[in-house]
Coordinates of C-alpha atoms and ligand atoms in Angstrom, one line a residue:
M979 CA -32.0 21.7 4.1
Y980 CA -28.9 20.7 2.2
K981 CA -28.4 17.1 1.0
S982 CA -25.0 15.3 0.4
I983 CA -24.7 13.5 -2.9
I984 CA -21.8 11.2 -3.8
K985 CA -21.1 13.0 -7.1
G986 CA -18.1 11.0 -8.1
I987 CA -16.4 7.8 -7.0
G988 CA -12.9 6.4 -8.0
H989 CA -10.4 3.9 -7.0
Y990 CA -6.8 2.8 -7.6
V991 CA -5.1 -0.6 -6.9
P992 CA -1.4 -1.3 -7.3
E993 CA -0.4 -3.3 -10.4
R994 CA 1.3 -6.2 -8.6
V995 CA -1.1 -9.2 -8.4
V996 CA -0.3 -11.7 -5.6
T997 CA -2.1 -15.0 -6.0
N998 CA -2.8 -17.6 -3.4
A999 CA -0.1 -19.7 -5.2
D1000 CA 2.4 -16.9 -4.5
L1001 CA 1.5 -17.1 -0.8
E1002 CA 1.9 -20.9 -0.7
K1003 CA 5.6 -20.3 -1.4
L1004 CA 6.0 -18.1 1.7
M1005 CA 3.9 -20.0 4.3
D1006 CA 2.1 -23.2 5.1
T1007 CA -1.2 -22.4 3.3
S1008 CA -3.0 -23.5 0.2
D1009 CA -5.1 -22.0 -2.5
A1010 CA -7.9 -24.4 -1.5
W1011 CA -7.9 -23.3 2.2
I1012 CA -7.8 -19.6 1.3
I1013 CA -10.7 -19.9 -1.2
E1014 CA -12.8 -22.1 1.1
R1015 CA -12.4 -19.9 4.2
T1016 CA -12.3 -16.4 2.7
G1017 CA -13.2 -16.6 -1.0
I1018 CA -10.0 -14.7 -1.9
R1019 CA -8.1 -15.7 -5.0
E1020 CA -5.7 -12.8 -5.4
R1021 CA -4.9 -9.4 -3.9
R1022 CA -2.7 -6.4 -4.9
Y1023 CA 0.5 -5.5 -3.2
F1024 CA 2.1 -2.0 -3.5
D1025 CA 5.5 -1.3 -5.1
H1026 CA 7.5 0.5 -2.5
T1027 CA 9.4 2.4 -5.1
K1028 CA 6.3 4.2 -6.4
D1029 CA 3.1 3.6 -4.3
T1030 CA 2.3 5.2 -1.0
T1031 CA -0.9 5.4 1.0
A1032 CA -1.2 9.1 0.1
N1033 CA -0.3 8.8 -3.6
M1034 CA -2.7 5.9 -4.2
A1035 CA -5.3 8.0 -2.6
S1036 CA -4.5 10.9 -4.9
R1037 CA -5.0 8.7 -8.0
A1038 CA -8.3 7.5 -6.7
A1039 CA -9.3 11.1 -5.8
I1040 CA -8.4 12.3 -9.3
M1041 CA -10.7 9.7 -10.8
A1042 CA -13.5 10.6 -8.4
M1043 CA -13.1 14.3 -9.2
E1044 CA -13.1 13.7 -12.9
R1045 CA -16.3 11.6 -12.6
A1046 CA -17.8 14.3 -10.4
G1047 CA -16.9 17.1 -12.8
V1048 CA -15.0 19.1 -10.2
E1049 CA -11.4 20.2 -10.0
S1050 CA -8.9 20.3 -7.1
K1051 CA -9.7 24.0 -6.5
D1052 CA -13.4 23.1 -5.9
I1053 CA -12.6 20.8 -3.0
D1054 CA -12.9 22.4 0.4
F1055 CA -12.2 19.6 2.9
I1056 CA -10.6 16.2 3.1
V1057 CA -11.5 13.3 5.3
F1058 CA -8.8 10.6 5.0
A1059 CA -9.5 7.2 6.5
T1060 CA -6.5 4.9 7.0
I1061 CA -4.8 2.7 9.6
T1062 CA -1.7 2.4 7.5
P1063 CA -0.5 6.1 7.2
D1064 CA 2.7 7.0 5.4
Y1065 CA 4.1 8.4 8.6
M1066 CA 3.4 8.1 12.4
F1067 CA 2.6 11.7 12.0
P1068 CA 1.4 13.9 10.3
G1069 CA -1.5 12.0 8.8
S1070 CA -1.7 11.1 5.1
G1071 CA -4.5 13.6 4.4
V1072 CA -2.0 16.5 4.3
L1073 CA 0.3 14.5 2.0
M1074 CA -2.5 13.9 -0.4
Q1075 CA -3.5 17.5 -0.1
R1076 CA 0.0 18.6 -1.0
E1077 CA 0.1 16.3 -4.0
L1078 CA -3.2 17.5 -5.4
G1079 CA -2.3 21.2 -4.8
M1080 CA -5.2 21.8 -2.4
L1081 CA -3.1 23.8 0.0
G1082 CA -5.0 25.6 2.8
I1083 CA -8.1 23.5 3.0
G1084 CA -8.7 21.3 6.1
A1085 CA -7.5 17.7 6.1
L1086 CA -8.8 15.4 8.8
D1087 CA -7.3 11.9 9.3
I1088 CA -9.4 9.2 10.9
R1089 CA -8.4 5.7 12.0
N1090 CA -11.6 3.6 12.3
A1091 CA -10.1 0.7 10.4
C1092 CA -12.6 -1.2 8.2
S1093 CA -15.4 1.2 9.2
G1094 CA -13.3 4.2 8.3
F1095 CA -14.8 5.1 5.0
V1096 CA -18.4 5.0 6.3
Y1097 CA -17.4 7.0 9.4
G1098 CA -15.7 9.5 6.9
L1099 CA -18.9 9.7 4.8
S1100 CA -20.9 10.5 7.9
I1101 CA -18.5 13.3 8.9
A1102 CA -18.7 14.7 5.4
D1103 CA -22.5 14.5 5.4
Q1104 CA -22.7 16.5 8.6
Y1105 CA -20.4 19.3 7.3
I1106 CA -22.4 19.5 4.1
K1107 CA -25.8 19.5 5.8
S1108 CA -24.7 22.2 8.2
G1109 CA -23.7 24.4 5.2
M1110 CA -20.0 24.5 6.1
Y1111 CA -18.6 22.9 3.0
K1112 CA -19.7 22.2 -0.6
N1113 CA -17.3 19.5 -1.9
I1114 CA -15.5 17.1 0.4
L1115 CA -13.1 14.3 -0.6
V1116 CA -13.6 11.2 1.5
I1117 CA -10.8 8.7 1.2
G1118 CA -10.0 5.2 2.2
S1119 CA -6.5 4.1 1.4
E1120 CA -4.3 1.3 2.8
I1121 CA -1.0 -0.4 2.4
Q1122 CA -1.4 -3.5 4.5
S1123 CA 1.1 -5.8 2.7
S1124 CA 4.3 -4.2 4.2
G1125 CA 3.0 -4.9 7.8
L1126 CA 2.0 -8.5 7.3
E1127 CA 3.8 -11.5 8.7
H1128 CA 4.5 -13.7 5.6
N1129 CA 5.2 -16.8 7.5
D1130 CA 3.3 -19.7 9.3
E1131 CA 2.8 -17.7 12.4
G1132 CA 1.0 -14.8 10.7
R1133 CA -0.8 -16.8 8.0
N1134 CA -4.3 -16.4 9.3
V1135 CA -4.0 -12.6 8.8
A1136 CA -1.6 -12.5 5.9
V1137 CA -3.8 -14.3 3.5
I1138 CA -6.7 -11.9 3.9
F1139 CA -5.3 -8.4 3.4
G1140 CA -4.4 -6.4 0.4
D1141 CA -3.5 -2.8 -0.7
G1142 CA -5.6 -0.2 -2.5
A1143 CA -7.4 3.1 -2.4
G1144 CA -10.8 4.5 -3.0
A1145 CA -12.3 8.1 -3.0
A1146 CA -15.6 9.8 -3.1
V1147 CA -16.5 13.4 -3.9
V1148 CA -19.4 14.3 -1.6
Q1149 CA -21.2 17.3 -2.8
R1150 CA -23.9 19.7 -1.5
A1151 CA -27.3 19.5 -3.3
E1152 CA -30.6 21.3 -2.7
N1153 CA -34.2 20.5 -3.5
T1154 CA -33.7 16.8 -4.1
D1155 CA -34.6 13.6 -2.3
R1156 CA -31.4 12.0 -3.6
G1157 CA -28.2 11.8 -1.4
I1158 CA -27.1 10.3 1.9
L1159 CA -30.3 9.4 3.7
S1160 CA -28.7 8.4 7.0
T1161 CA -25.5 7.1 8.6
H1162 CA -25.2 4.9 11.7
L1163 CA -22.0 4.7 13.7
H1164 CA -21.1 2.3 16.5
A1165 CA -18.1 1.0 18.5
D1166 CA -17.4 -1.3 21.4
G1167 CA -14.0 -1.0 22.8
T1168 CA -14.4 -4.1 24.9
F1169 CA -12.8 -5.9 21.9
A1170 CA -10.0 -3.5 21.1
E1171 CA -7.3 -6.1 21.5
E1172 CA -9.1 -8.8 19.4
L1173 CA -7.9 -7.2 16.2
Y1174 CA -5.0 -4.8 16.6
V1175 CA -1.4 -3.8 16.2
K1176 CA 0.1 -2.9 19.5
D1177 CA 3.4 -1.3 18.7
P1178 CA 4.8 1.3 18.5
G1179 CA 2.2 2.2 21.1
S1180 CA 2.7 5.4 23.1
S1181 CA 2.1 3.6 26.4
R1182 CA 5.5 1.8 26.1
A1183 CA 8.2 3.3 28.3
D1184 CA 10.4 3.3 25.1
R1185 CA 8.1 2.9 22.2
Y1186 CA 10.9 2.6 19.6
G1187 CA 13.1 0.3 21.8
E1188 CA 13.0 -3.4 22.1
A1189 CA 9.2 -3.6 21.5
M1190 CA 9.8 -2.7 17.9
Q1191 CA 11.5 -6.1 17.3
G1192 CA 8.7 -8.0 19.1
P1193 CA 5.4 -9.5 17.9
G1194 CA 3.5 -6.4 18.9
T1195 CA 4.3 -4.7 15.6
K1196 CA 2.5 -7.4 13.7
P1197 CA -1.3 -7.5 13.3
Y1198 CA -3.1 -9.8 15.8
M1199 CA -6.6 -11.0 14.9
N1200 CA -8.8 -13.4 16.8
G1201 CA -10.4 -14.5 13.6
N1202 CA -13.2 -16.6 15.0
L1203 CA -14.4 -14.0 17.4
V1204 CA -14.2 -11.2 14.8
F1205 CA -16.2 -13.4 12.4
K1206 CA -18.9 -14.1 15.0
H1207 CA -19.3 -10.4 15.9
A1208 CA -19.2 -9.3 12.3
V1209 CA -22.1 -11.4 11.1
V1210 CA -24.3 -10.0 13.9
R1211 CA -23.2 -6.4 13.7
F1212 CA -23.4 -6.2 9.9
S1213 CA -27.1 -7.4 9.9
E1214 CA -28.0 -5.2 12.8
V1215 CA -26.6 -2.0 11.3
I1216 CA -28.1 -2.7 7.9
Q1217 CA -31.5 -3.2 9.6
E1218 CA -31.0 0.0 11.6
A1219 CA -30.5 2.0 8.4
L1220 CA -33.6 0.5 6.8
E1221 CA -35.7 1.2 9.9
A1222 CA -34.5 4.8 10.2
N1223 CA -35.8 5.4 6.7
Q1224 CA -38.9 3.2 6.9
M1225 CA -37.6 1.1 4.1
D1226 CA -37.7 -2.6 3.5
K1227 CA -34.7 -4.8 2.5
E1228 CA -36.4 -5.3 -0.9
Q1229 CA -35.8 -1.7 -1.7
I1230 CA -32.0 -2.1 -1.5
K1231 CA -30.7 -2.1 -5.1
L1232 CA -27.1 -2.9 -4.0
L1233 CA -25.5 -3.7 -0.7
V1234 CA -21.8 -2.9 -0.6
P1235 CA -20.4 -4.4 2.5
H1236 CA -16.8 -4.0 3.7
Q1237 CA -15.0 -6.8 1.9
A1238 CA -13.9 -8.7 5.1
N1239 CA -14.4 -12.3 4.0
L1240 CA -16.7 -13.7 1.3
R1241 CA -18.1 -16.1 3.8
I1242 CA -19.2 -13.2 6.0
S1243 CA -21.0 -11.5 3.0
Q1244 CA -22.7 -14.8 2.1
F1245 CA -23.8 -15.3 5.7
I1246 CA -25.4 -11.9 5.8
E1247 CA -27.1 -12.5 2.4
Q1248 CA -28.6 -15.8 3.8
K1249 CA -29.4 -14.5 7.2
M1250 CA -31.2 -11.4 5.9
K1251 CA -32.7 -13.4 3.0
L1252 CA -31.5 -10.8 0.5
R1253 CA -32.2 -11.2 -3.2
E1254 CA -29.5 -12.9 -5.2
G1255 CA -27.1 -10.3 -6.7
V1256 CA -27.9 -7.6 -4.2
V1257 CA -24.7 -8.0 -2.3
Y1258 CA -21.6 -6.8 -4.1
N1259 CA -18.4 -8.8 -3.7
N1260 CA -15.0 -8.2 -5.2
I1261 CA -12.9 -9.6 -2.4
Q1262 CA -12.0 -12.5 -4.7
K1263 CA -9.7 -10.1 -6.7
F1264 CA -8.5 -7.6 -4.1
G1265 CA -8.6 -9.3 -0.7
N1266 CA -9.6 -7.2 2.4
T1267 CA -8.3 -3.6 1.9
T1268 CA -9.6 -2.3 5.2
A1269 CA -10.8 1.3 4.8
A1270 CA -10.4 1.2 1.0
S1271 CA -12.6 -1.8 0.4
I1272 CA -16.0 -0.1 0.3
P1273 CA -15.0 2.8 -2.0
I1274 CA -13.1 0.4 -4.3
A1275 CA -16.2 -1.9 -4.5
L1276 CA -18.6 1.0 -5.0
S1277 CA -16.4 2.5 -7.8
E1278 CA -16.2 -0.9 -9.5
A1279 CA -19.9 -1.4 -9.2
W1280 CA -20.6 2.1 -10.6
E1281 CA -18.3 1.3 -13.6
K1282 CA -20.3 -1.8 -14.3
G1283 CA -23.5 0.2 -14.3
Q1284 CA -24.8 -1.4 -11.1
V1285 CA -25.2 2.0 -9.4
K1286 CA -27.7 4.3 -11.1
E1287 CA -29.4 7.5 -10.2
N1288 CA -32.1 7.1 -7.6
D1289 CA -31.0 3.5 -6.7
I1290 CA -31.1 2.7 -2.9
I1291 CA -27.5 1.8 -2.0
C1292 CA -26.5 0.5 1.4
L1293 CA -22.9 0.6 2.7
A1294 CA -22.1 -1.5 5.8
A1295 CA -18.8 -2.1 7.6
F1296 CA -17.4 -3.9 10.6
G1297 CA -13.8 -4.1 11.9
S1298 CA -11.1 -3.3 14.4
G1299 CA -12.3 -1.5 17.6
F1300 CA -14.7 -3.2 17.2
T1301 CA -16.4 -0.5 15.1
W1302 CA -19.3 -0.9 12.7
A1303 CA -21.3 1.5 10.6
S1304 CA -23.8 1.8 7.8
A1305 CA -25.0 4.4 5.3
L1306 CA -28.2 4.4 3.2
I1307 CA -28.0 6.4 0.1
R1308 CA -30.5 7.4 -2.7
W1309 CA -27.9 7.6 -5.4
Ligands
UT7_1 O1 -11.7 -6.7 8.1 C1 -11.5 -6.8 9.4 C2 -12.4 -7.9 10.0 N1 -11.8 -9.2 9.8 C3 -12.5 -10.2 9.5 O2 -13.7 -10.0 9.3 C4 -11.9 -11.6 9.6 C5 -12.9 -12.5 10.2 N2 -12.3 -13.9 10.4 C6 -12.1 -14.7 9.4 O3 -12.2 -14.3 8.2 C7 -11.7 -16.1 9.7 O4 -11.7 -16.3 11.1 C8 -10.3 -16.5 9.1 C9 -10.3 -16.5 7.6 C10 -9.2 -15.5 9.6 C11 -9.9 -17.9 9.6 O5 -10.8 -18.8 9.2 P1 -11.4 -19.8 10.3 O6 -12.3 -20.7 9.5 O7 -12.0 -19.0 11.4 O8 -10.2 -20.7 10.7 P2 -9.6 -20.9 12.2 O9 -8.9 -19.6 12.6 O10 -10.6 -21.5 13.0 O11 -8.5 -22.0 11.9 C12 -8.8 -23.3 11.4 C13 -7.5 -24.0 11.0 C14 -6.5 -23.9 12.2 O12 -5.8 -25.2 12.2 P3 -6.2 -26.3 13.3 O13 -6.0 -25.7 14.6 O14 -7.6 -26.6 13.0 O15 -5.2 -27.4 12.9 C15 -5.5 -22.8 11.7 O16 -4.3 -23.0 12.2 O17 -6.9 -23.4 9.9 C16 -5.5 -23.1 10.2 N3 -5.2 -21.9 9.4 C17 -4.7 -22.0 8.2 N4 -4.4 -23.0 7.4 C18 -4.0 -22.7 6.2 C19 -5.2 -20.6 9.8 N5 -4.8 -19.8 8.8 C20 -4.5 -20.6 7.8 C21 -4.0 -20.4 6.5 N6 -3.7 -21.5 5.7 N7 -3.7 -19.2 6.0

């Protein structure tokens, strides 16, 4: 039976640092409020003259391929997770494919928001285990900043999100107990409208008409409700991954949660009674980058030497949909 190994991981964040003090100038908020409620101190915003969802992904992918010791020609499939694609269609996967000169291979775009990277990893794992592909690029890339409402009305959403990209090369391996041990995917559409952007929705009679000037184009989030569901689902899906592999939480070397809100991560740490230092957080520097947050955090943790061969790494995500997911990996 084939196994899927994350052979290389990379990330890219735009240069422009936007601090809480910068946001104070645009809306009625404060550094103290943002830090207390979210833990975020700064985030990155793209430069529209040079950064796109696809080209940020390319930069992250190049780093991941270098670290994996593979070249563009070795990649045989792309799974691209984003809710902020360059165009309405086609998806950003084909744009990145073109940039990296991988013409001809399949490129699949998925839009599972904050859970997108873990969903993508699960897809890659199945294709590799089935023997269909050998090297798959799994991407999470987002430009949230251009869709935020930088005013008092949109402040609860605007202070949270940031831009960035992460990428993983998932590779076929044989005769090893390393690799992705299991993935667990969930969704509950009951809450679809609790965290969403409505327009330009195809159900509109004229989707590019008046609605485009209305509030439906801006992200809506029922923050309190999202928070309450997040803390429950994160713990559940981590526990599910451990049980599926007959493992104990003490065996987790590093838990990389989707960087939704530092308070959510701290809540999970306390609720699950995890050892200090097991939960990786970098939301302080990058905000919530939706599908990109897990691969950015994983790449950073790897650079710091916190992810080593044979370590048990747990990835967990929760977000719009609601969707939630986990992956347990022996690195
Ligand atoms: O990645 C996708 C998943 N998303 C999440 O996981 C986000 C989950 N939710 C959250 O992180 C939190 O709900 C927020 C950070 C969005 C909000 O924090 P909260 O502690 O739930 O605040 P709240 O919405 O209950 O609002 C408390 C107060 C309100 O004022 P009043 O009504 O008490 O006077 C808000 O108007 O804080 C006010 N407020 C702000 N004040 C300053 C809301 N946003 C801001 C702001 N600056 N940016």
